[in-house]
PDB file of C-alpha atoms in Angstrom:
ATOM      1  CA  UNK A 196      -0.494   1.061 -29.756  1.00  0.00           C
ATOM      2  CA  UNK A 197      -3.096   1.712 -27.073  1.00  0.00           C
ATOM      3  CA  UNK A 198      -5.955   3.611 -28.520  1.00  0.00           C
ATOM      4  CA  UNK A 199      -7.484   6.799 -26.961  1.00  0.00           C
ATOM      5  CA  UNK A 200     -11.326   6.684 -25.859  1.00  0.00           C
ATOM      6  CA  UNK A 201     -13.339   8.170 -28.523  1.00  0.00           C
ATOM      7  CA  UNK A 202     -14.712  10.756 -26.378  1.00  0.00           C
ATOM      8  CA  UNK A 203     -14.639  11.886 -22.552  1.00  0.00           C
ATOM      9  CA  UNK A 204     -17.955  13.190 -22.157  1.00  0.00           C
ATOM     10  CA  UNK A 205     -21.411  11.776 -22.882  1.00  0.00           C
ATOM     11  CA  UNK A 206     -24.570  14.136 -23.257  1.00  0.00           C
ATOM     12  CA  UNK A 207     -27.888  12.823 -20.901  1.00  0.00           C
ATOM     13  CA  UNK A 208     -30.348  15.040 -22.601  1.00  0.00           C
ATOM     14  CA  UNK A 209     -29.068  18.472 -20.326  1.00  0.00           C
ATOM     15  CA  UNK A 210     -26.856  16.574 -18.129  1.00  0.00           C
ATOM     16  CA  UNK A 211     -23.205  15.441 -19.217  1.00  0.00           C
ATOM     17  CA  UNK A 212     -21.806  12.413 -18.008  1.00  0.00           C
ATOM     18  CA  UNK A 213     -17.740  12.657 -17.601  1.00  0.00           C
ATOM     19  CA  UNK A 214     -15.489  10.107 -17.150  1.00  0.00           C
ATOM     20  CA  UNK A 215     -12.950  12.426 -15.214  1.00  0.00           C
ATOM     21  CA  UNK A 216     -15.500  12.854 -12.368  1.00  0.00           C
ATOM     22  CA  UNK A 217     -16.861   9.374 -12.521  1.00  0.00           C
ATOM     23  CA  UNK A 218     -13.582   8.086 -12.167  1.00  0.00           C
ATOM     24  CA  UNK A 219     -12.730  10.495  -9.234  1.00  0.00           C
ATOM     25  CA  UNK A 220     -15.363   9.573  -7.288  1.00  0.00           C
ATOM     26  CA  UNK A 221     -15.244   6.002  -7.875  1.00  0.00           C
ATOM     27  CA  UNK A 222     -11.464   6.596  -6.412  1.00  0.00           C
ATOM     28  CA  UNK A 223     -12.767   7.958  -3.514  1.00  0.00           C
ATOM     29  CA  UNK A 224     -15.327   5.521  -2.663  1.00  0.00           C
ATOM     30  CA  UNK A 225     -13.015   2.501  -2.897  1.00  0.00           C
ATOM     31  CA  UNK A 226     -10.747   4.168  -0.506  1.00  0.00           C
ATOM     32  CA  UNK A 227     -13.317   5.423   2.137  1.00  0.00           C
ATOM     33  CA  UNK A 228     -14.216   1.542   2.176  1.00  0.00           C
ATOM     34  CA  UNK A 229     -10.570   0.170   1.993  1.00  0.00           C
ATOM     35  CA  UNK A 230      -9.856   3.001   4.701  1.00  0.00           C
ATOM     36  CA  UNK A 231     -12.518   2.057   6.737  1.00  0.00           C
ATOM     37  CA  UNK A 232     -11.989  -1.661   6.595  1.00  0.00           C
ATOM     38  CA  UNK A 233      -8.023  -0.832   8.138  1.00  0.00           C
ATOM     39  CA  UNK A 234      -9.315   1.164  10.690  1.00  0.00           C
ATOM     40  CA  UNK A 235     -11.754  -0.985  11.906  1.00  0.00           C
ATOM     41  CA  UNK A 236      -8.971  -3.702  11.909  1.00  0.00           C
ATOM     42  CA  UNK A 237      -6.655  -1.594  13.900  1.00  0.00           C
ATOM     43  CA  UNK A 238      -9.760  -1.120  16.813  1.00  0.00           C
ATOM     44  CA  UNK A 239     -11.028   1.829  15.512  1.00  0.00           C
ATOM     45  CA  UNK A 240     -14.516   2.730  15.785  1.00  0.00           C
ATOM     46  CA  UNK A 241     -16.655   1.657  12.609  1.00  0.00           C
ATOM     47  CA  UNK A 242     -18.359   4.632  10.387  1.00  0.00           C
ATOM     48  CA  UNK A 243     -15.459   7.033  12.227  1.00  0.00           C
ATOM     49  CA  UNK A 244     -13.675   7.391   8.126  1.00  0.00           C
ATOM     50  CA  UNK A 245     -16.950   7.983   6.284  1.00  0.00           C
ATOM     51  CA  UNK A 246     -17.390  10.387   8.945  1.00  0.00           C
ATOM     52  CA  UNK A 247     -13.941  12.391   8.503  1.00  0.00           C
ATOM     53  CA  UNK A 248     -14.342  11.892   4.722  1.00  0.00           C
ATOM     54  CA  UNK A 249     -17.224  14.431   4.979  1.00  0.00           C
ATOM     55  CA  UNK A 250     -14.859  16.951   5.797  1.00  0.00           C
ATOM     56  CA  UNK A 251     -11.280  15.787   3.915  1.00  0.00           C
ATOM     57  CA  UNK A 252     -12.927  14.767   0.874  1.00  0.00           C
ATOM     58  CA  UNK A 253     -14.256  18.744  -0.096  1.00  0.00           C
ATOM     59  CA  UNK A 254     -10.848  20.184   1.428  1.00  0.00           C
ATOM     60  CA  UNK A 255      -9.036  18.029  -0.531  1.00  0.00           C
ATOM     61  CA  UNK A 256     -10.929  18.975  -3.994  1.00  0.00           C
ATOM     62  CA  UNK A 257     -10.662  22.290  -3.454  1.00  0.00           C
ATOM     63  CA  UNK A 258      -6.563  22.222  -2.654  1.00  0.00           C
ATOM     64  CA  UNK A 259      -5.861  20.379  -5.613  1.00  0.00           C
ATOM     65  CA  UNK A 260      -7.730  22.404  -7.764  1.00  0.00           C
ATOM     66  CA  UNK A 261      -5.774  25.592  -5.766  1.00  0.00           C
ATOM     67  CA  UNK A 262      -2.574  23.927  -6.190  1.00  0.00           C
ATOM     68  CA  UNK A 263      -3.084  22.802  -9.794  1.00  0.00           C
ATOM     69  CA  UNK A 264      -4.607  26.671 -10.583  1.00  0.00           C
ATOM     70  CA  UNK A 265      -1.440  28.169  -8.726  1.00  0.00           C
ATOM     71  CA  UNK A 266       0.861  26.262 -10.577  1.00  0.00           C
ATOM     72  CA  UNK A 267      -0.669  26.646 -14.296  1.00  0.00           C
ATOM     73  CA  UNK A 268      -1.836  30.415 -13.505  1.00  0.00           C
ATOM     74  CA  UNK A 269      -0.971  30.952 -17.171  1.00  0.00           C
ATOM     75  CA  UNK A 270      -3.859  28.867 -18.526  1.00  0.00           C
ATOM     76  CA  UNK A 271      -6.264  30.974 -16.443  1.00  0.00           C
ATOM     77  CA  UNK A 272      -5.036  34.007 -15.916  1.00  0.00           C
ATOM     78  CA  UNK A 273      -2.570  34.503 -18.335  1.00  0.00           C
ATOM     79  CA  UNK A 274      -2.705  36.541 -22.213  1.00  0.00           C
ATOM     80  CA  UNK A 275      -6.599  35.303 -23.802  1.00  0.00           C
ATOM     81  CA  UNK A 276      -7.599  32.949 -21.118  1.00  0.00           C
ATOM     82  CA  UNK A 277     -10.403  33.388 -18.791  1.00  0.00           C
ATOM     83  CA  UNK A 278      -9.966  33.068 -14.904  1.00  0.00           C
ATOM     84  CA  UNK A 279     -13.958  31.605 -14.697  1.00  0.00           C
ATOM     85  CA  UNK A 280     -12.055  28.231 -16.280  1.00  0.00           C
ATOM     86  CA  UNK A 281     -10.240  28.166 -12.852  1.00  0.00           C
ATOM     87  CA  UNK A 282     -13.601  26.813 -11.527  1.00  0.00           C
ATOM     88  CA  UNK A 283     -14.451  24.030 -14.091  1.00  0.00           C
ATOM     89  CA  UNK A 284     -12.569  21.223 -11.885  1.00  0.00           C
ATOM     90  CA  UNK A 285     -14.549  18.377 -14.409  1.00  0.00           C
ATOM     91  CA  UNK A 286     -12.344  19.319 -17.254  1.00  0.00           C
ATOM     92  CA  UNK A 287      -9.706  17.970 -15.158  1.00  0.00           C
ATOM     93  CA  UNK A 288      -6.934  19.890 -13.226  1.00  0.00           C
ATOM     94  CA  UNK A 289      -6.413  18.882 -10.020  1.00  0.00           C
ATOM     95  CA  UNK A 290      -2.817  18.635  -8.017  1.00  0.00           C
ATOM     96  CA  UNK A 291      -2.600  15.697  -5.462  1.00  0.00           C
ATOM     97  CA  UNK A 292       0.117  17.800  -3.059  1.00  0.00           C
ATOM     98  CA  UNK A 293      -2.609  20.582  -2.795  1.00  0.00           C
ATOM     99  CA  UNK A 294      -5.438  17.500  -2.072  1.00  0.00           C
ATOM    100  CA  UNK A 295      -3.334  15.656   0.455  1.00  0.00           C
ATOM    101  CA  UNK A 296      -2.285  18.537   2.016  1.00  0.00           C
ATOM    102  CA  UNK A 297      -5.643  20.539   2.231  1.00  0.00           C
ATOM    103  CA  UNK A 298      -7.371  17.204   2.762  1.00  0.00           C
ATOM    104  CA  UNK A 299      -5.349  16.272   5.640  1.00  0.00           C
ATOM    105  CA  UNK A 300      -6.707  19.651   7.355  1.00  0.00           C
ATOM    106  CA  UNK A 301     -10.354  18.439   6.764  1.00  0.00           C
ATOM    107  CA  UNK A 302      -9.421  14.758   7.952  1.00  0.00           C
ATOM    108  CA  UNK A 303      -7.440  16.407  11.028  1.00  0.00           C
ATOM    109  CA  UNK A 304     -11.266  18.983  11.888  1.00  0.00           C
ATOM    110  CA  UNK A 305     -13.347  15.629  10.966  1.00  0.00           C
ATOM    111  CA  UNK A 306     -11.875  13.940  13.806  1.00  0.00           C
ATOM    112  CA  UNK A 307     -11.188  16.522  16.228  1.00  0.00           C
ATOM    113  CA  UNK A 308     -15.136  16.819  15.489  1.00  0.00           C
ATOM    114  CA  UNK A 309     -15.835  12.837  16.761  1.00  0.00           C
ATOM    115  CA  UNK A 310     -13.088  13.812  19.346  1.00  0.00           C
ATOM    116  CA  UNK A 311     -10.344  11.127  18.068  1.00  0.00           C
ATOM    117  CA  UNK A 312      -6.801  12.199  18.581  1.00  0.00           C
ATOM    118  CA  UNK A 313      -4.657   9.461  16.974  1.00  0.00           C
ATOM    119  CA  UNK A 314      -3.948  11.192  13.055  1.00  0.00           C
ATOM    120  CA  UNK A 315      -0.958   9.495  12.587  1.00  0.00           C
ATOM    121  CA  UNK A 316      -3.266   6.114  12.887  1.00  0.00           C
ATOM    122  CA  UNK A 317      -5.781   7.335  11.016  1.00  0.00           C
ATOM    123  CA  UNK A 318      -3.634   8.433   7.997  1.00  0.00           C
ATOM    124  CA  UNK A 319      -1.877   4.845   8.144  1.00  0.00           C
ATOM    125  CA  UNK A 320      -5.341   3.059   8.148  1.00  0.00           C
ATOM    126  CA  UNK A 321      -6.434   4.981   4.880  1.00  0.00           C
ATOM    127  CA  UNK A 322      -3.360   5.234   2.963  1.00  0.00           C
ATOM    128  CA  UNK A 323      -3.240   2.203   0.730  1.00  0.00           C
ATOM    129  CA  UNK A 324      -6.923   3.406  -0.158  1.00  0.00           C
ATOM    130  CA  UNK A 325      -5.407   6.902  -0.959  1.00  0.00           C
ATOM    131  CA  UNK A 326      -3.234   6.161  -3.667  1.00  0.00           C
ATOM    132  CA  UNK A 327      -4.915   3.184  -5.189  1.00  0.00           C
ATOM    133  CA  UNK A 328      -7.578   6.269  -5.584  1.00  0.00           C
ATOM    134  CA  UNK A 329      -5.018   8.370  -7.032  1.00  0.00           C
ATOM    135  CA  UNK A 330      -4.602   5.328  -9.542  1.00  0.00           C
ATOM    136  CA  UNK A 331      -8.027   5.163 -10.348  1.00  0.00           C
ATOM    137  CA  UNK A 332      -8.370   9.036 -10.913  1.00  0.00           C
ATOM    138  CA  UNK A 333      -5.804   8.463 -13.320  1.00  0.00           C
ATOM    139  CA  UNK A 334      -8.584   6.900 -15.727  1.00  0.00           C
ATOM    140  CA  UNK A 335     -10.076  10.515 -15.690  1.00  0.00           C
ATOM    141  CA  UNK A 336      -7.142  11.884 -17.419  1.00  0.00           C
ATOM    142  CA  UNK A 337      -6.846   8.964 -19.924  1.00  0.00           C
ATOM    143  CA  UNK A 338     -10.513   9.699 -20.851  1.00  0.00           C
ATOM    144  CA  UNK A 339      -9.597  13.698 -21.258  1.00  0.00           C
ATOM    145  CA  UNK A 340      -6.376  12.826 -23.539  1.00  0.00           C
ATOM    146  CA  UNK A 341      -4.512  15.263 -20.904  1.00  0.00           C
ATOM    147  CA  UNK A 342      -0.973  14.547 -18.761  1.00  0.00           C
ATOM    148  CA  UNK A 343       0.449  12.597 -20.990  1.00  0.00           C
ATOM    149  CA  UNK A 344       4.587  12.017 -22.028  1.00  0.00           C
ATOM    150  CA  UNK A 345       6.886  12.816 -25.504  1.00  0.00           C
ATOM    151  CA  UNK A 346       6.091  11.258 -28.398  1.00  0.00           C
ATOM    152  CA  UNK A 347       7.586   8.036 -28.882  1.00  0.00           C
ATOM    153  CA  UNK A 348       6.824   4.735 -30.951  1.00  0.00           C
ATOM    154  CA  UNK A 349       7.065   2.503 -28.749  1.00  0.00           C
ATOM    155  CA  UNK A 350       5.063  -0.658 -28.403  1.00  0.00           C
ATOM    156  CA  UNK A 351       2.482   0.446 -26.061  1.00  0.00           C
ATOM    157  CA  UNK A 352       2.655   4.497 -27.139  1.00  0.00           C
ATOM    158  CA  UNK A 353      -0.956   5.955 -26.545  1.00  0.00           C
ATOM    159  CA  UNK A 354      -2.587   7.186 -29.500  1.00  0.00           C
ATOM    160  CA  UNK A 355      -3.624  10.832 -29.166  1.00  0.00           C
ATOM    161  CA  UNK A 356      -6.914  11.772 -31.581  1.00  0.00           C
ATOM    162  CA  UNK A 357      -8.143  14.563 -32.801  1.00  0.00           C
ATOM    163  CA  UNK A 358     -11.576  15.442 -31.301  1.00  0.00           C
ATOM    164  CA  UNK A 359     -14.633  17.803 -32.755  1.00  0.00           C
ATOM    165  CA  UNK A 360     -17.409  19.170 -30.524  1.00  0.00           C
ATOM    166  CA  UNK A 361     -19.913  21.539 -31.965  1.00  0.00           C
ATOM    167  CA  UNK A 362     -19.629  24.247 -29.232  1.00  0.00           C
ATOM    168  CA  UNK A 363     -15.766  24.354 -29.370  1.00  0.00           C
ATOM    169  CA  UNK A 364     -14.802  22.910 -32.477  1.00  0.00           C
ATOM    170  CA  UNK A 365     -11.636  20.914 -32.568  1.00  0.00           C
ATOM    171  CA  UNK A 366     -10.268  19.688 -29.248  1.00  0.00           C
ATOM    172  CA  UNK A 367      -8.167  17.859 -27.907  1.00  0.00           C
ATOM    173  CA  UNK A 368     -10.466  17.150 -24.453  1.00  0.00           C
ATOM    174  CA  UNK A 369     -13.946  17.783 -25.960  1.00  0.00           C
ATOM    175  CA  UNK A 370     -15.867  16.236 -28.026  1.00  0.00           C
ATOM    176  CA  UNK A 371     -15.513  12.790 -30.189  1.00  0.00           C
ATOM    177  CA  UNK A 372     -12.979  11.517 -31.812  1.00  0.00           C
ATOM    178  CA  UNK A 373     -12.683  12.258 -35.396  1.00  0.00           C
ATOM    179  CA  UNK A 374      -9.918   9.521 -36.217  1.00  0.00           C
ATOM    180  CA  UNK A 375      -7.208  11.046 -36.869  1.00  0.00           C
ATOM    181  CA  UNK A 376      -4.133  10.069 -34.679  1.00  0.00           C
ATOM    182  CA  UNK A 377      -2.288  13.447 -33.787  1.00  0.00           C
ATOM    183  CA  UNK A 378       0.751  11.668 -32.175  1.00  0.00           C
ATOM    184  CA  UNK A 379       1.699   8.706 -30.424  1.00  0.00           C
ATOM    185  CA  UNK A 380       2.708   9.496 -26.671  1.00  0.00           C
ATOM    186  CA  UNK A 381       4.535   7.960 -23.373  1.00  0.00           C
ATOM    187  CA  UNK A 382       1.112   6.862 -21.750  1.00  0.00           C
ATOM    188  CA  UNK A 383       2.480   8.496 -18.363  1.00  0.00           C
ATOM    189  CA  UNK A 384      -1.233   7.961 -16.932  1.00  0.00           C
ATOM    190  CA  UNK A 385      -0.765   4.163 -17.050  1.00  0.00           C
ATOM    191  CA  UNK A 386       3.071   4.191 -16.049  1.00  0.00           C
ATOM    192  CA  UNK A 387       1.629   6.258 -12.688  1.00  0.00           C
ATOM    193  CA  UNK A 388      -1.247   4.003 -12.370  1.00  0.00           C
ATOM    194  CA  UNK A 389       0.397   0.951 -12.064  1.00  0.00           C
ATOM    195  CA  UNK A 390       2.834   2.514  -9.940  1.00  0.00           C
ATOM    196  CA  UNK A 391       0.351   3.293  -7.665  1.00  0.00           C
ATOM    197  CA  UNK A 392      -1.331  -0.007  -7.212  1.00  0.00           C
ATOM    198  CA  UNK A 393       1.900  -1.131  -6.696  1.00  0.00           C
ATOM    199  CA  UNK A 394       2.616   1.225  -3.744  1.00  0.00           C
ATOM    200  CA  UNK A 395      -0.506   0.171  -2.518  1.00  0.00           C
ATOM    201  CA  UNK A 396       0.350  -3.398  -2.118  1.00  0.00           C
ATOM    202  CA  UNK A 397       4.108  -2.635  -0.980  1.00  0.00           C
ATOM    203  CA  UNK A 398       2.409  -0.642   2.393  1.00  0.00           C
ATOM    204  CA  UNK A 399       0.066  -3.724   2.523  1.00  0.00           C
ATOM    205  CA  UNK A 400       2.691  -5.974   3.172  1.00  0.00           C
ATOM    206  CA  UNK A 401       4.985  -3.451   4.730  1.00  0.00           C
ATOM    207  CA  UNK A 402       2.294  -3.020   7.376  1.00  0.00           C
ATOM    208  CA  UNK A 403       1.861  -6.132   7.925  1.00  0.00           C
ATOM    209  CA  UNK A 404       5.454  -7.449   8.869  1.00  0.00           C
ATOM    210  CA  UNK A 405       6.305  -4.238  10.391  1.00  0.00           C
ATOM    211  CA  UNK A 406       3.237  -3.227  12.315  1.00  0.00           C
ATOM    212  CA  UNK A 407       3.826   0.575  11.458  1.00  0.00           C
ATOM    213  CA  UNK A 408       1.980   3.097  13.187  1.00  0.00           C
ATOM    214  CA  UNK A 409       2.007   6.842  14.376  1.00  0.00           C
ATOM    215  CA  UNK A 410       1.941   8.189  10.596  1.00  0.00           C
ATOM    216  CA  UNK A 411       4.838   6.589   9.118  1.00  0.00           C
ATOM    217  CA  UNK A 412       2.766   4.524   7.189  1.00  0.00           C
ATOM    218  CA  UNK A 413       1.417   7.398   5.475  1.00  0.00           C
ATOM    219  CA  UNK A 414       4.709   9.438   4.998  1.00  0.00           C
ATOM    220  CA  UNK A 415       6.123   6.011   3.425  1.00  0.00           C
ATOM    221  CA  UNK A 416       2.810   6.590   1.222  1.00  0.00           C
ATOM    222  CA  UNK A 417       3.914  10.465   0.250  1.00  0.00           C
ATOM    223  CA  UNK A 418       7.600   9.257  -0.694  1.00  0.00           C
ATOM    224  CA  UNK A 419       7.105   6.264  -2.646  1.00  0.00           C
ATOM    225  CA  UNK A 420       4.261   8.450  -4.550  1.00  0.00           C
ATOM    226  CA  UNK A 421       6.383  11.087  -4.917  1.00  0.00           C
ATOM    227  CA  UNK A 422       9.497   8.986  -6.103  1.00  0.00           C
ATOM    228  CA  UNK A 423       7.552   7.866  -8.509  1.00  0.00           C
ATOM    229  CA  UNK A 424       6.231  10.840  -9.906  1.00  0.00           C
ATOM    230  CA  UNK A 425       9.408  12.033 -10.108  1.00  0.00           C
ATOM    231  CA  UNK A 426      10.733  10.075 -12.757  1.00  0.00           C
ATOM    232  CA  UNK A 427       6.482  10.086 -14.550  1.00  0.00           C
ATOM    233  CA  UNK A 428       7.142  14.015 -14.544  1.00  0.00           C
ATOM    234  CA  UNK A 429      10.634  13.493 -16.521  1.00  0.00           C
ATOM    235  CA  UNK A 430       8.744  11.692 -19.445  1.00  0.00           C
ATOM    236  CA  UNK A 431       6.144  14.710 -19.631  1.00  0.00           C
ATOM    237  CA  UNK A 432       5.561  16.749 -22.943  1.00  0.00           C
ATOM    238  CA  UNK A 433       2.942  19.145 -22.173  1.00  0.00           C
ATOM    239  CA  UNK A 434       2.738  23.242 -20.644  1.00  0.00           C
ATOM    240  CA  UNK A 435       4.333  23.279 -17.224  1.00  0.00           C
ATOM    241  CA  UNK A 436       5.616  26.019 -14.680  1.00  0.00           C
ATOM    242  CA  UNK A 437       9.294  25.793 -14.582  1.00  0.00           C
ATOM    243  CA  UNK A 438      12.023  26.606 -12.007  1.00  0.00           C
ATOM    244  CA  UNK A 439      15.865  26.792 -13.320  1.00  0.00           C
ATOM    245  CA  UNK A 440      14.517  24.592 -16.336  1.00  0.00           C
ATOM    246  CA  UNK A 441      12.880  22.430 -14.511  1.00  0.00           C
ATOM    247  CA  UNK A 442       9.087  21.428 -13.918  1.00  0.00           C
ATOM    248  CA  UNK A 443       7.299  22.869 -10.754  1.00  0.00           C
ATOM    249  CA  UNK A 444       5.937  19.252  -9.798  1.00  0.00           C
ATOM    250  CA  UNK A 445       9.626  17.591 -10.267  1.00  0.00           C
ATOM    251  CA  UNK A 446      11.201  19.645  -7.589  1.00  0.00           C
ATOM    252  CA  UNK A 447       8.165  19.291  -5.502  1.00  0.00           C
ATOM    253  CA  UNK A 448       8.374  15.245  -6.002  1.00  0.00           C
ATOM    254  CA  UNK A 449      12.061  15.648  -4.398  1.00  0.00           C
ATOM    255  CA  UNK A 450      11.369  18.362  -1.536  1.00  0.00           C
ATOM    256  CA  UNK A 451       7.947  16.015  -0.040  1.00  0.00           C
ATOM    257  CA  UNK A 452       9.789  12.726  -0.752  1.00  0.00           C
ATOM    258  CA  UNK A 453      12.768  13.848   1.588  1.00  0.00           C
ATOM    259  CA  UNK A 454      10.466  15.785   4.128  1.00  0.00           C
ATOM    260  CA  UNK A 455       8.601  12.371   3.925  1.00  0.00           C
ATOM    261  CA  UNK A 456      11.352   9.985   4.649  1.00  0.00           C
ATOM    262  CA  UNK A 457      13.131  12.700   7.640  1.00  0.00           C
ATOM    263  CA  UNK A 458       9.791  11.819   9.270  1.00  0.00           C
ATOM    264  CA  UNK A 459       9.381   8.287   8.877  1.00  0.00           C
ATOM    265  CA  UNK A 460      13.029   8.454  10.187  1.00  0.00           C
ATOM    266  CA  UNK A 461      12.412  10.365  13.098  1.00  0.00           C
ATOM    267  CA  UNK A 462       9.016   9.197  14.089  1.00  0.00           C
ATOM    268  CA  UNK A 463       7.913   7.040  16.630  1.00  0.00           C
ATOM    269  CA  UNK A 464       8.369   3.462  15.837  1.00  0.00           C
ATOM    270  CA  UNK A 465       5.505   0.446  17.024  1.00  0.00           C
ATOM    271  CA  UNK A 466       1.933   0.567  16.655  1.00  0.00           C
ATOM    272  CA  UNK A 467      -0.518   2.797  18.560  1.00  0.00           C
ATOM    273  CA  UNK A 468      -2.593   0.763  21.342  1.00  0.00           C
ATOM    274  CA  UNK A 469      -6.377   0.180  20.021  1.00  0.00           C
ATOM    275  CA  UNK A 470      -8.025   2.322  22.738  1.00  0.00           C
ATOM    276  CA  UNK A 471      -5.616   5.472  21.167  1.00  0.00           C
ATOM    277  CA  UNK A 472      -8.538   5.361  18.239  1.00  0.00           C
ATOM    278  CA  UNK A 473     -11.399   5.883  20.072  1.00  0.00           C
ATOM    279  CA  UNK A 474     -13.252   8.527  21.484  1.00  0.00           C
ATOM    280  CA  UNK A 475     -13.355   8.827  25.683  1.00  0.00           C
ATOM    281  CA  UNK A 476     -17.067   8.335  25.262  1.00  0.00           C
ATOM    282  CA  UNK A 477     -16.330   5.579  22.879  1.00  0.00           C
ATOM    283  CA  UNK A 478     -14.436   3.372  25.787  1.00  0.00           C
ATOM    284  CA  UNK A 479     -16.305   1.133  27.982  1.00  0.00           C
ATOM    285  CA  UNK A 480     -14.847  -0.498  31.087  1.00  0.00           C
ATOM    286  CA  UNK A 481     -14.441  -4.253  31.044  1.00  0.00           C
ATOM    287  CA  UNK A 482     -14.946  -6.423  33.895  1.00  0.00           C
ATOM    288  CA  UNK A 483     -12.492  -8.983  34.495  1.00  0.00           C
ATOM    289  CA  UNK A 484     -15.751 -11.588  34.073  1.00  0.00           C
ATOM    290  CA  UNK A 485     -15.710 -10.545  30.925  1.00  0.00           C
ATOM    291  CA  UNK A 486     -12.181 -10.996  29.364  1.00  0.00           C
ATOM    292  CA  UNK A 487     -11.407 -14.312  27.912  1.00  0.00           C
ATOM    293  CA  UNK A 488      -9.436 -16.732  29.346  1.00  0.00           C
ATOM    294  CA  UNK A 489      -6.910 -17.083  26.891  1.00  0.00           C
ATOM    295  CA  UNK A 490      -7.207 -13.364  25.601  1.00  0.00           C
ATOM    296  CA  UNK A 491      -3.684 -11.611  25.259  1.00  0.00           C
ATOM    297  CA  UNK A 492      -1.968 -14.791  25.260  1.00  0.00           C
TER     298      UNK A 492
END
């Protein structure tokens, strides 16, 4: 059995310290440097993805916490909830369509801002960061004892404790651990998080022997994530919106996976040329003096 952390949250006299956000942002700085590293590799200009992070890093927060409250309006809005809870994004909550989606808007004004045209490059340079972040943020909801499967004994089931804070009393999320096991679960964190770092290192090596470019790198990124949480979302236990019986995120796995794969199907094939990542003012002019020898060759 894999045990449950004791506790998600740790009090710094009036400062708490949670593992959900730690985790999240530690997620995001691997893959602004992974992301940066690609691009860079590719002939883009360095500092251009910290840059565009400024702006698809809040636009991304805020539409996967608008996705997430959209599609669980119940726990907010619904019969003796409260719709301030909508706000508290550290007690997890946060849907990666709505993120990727909003997030490419921010990434899309971030480089319009440093006048850089190529998208489609830029989302294939920082894709394997993206979901091996998604992985990582995955941690966050381990730590919260949230999105987890059914019940089941298997080997590796994740033990689910009982927790006690004094503000809140018993809780699930809050609190520490008071030992007792309240079921044994499908840890569908891990399952996803391995299947992320997986994709990651498929579009690794994809990349490489293919050269993809022009955004199909990314939309390869959106339907192998979304084929996978497909069959995660099948082994989940808790609350969801449902359509005809089924959960909201399932049919959304299917309808981005296939709008995914129409467009790596349709798009251009090849590799973008190095000077497509750089700003006009970016470019200088070489002299033939200057161009090796054997360059090109």
């Amino acid at each position: 059995m894999i045990p449950s952390p004791p506790q998600g949250v740790w009090e710094l006299g009036p400062f708490p310290l949670r593992a959900y956000a730690l985790w999240i942002i530690l997620g995001i700085v691997v893959a602004i440097w992974w992301g940066e590293k690609r691009w860079i590799a590719r002939g883009g200009r360095a500092g251009v993805v910290l840059d565009t992070a400024l702006w698809a890093v809040p636009f991304g927060l805020v539409g996967g916490r608008l996705y997430h409250v959209a599609t669980d309006w119940y726990r907010y809005f619904g019969e003796g909830s409260n719709p301030v809870d909508a706000l508290k994004i550290w007690d997890g909550g946060l849907g990666i369509w709505g993120a990727v989606a909003l997030g490419a808007v921010g990434a899309y004004i971030g480089l319009r801002q440093q006048g850089i045209r190529a998208i489609g490059a830029f989302g294939d340079a920082v894709a394997p960061g993206i979901v091996l972040a998604q992985g990582i943020g995955r941690l966050g909801n381990y730590f919260n004892q949230e999105l987890y499967g059914r019940e089941t004994d298997v080997p590796w089931a994740l033990e689910i404790y009982q927790r006690y804070d004094e503000a809140y009393g018993y809780s699930q999320t809050l609190g520490r651990s008071t030992g007792q096991v309240l079921a044994t679960v499908h840890p569908t964190f891990l399952y996803e998080l391995l299947w992320n770092v997986l994709v990651a290192v498929a579009l690794v090596l994809i990349d490489r022997r293919f050269r993809v470019g022009h955004g199909r790198l990314f939309a390869l990124y959106v339907a192998l994530y979304c084929f996978g949480r497909f069959w995660v979302e099948l082994l989940r236990a808790d609350a969801a919106t449902e359509i005809f019986g089924l959960r909201i995120n399932t049919i959304v796995s299917v309808v981005v996976m296939l709008a995914a794969l129409i467009y790596v199907w349709r798009a251009r094939r090849g590799r973008e040329d190095p000077s497509e990542l750089r700003a006009p003012e970016d470019m200088t002019e070489e002299s033939p003096g200057d161009t090796p020898p054997l360059a090109g060759r």
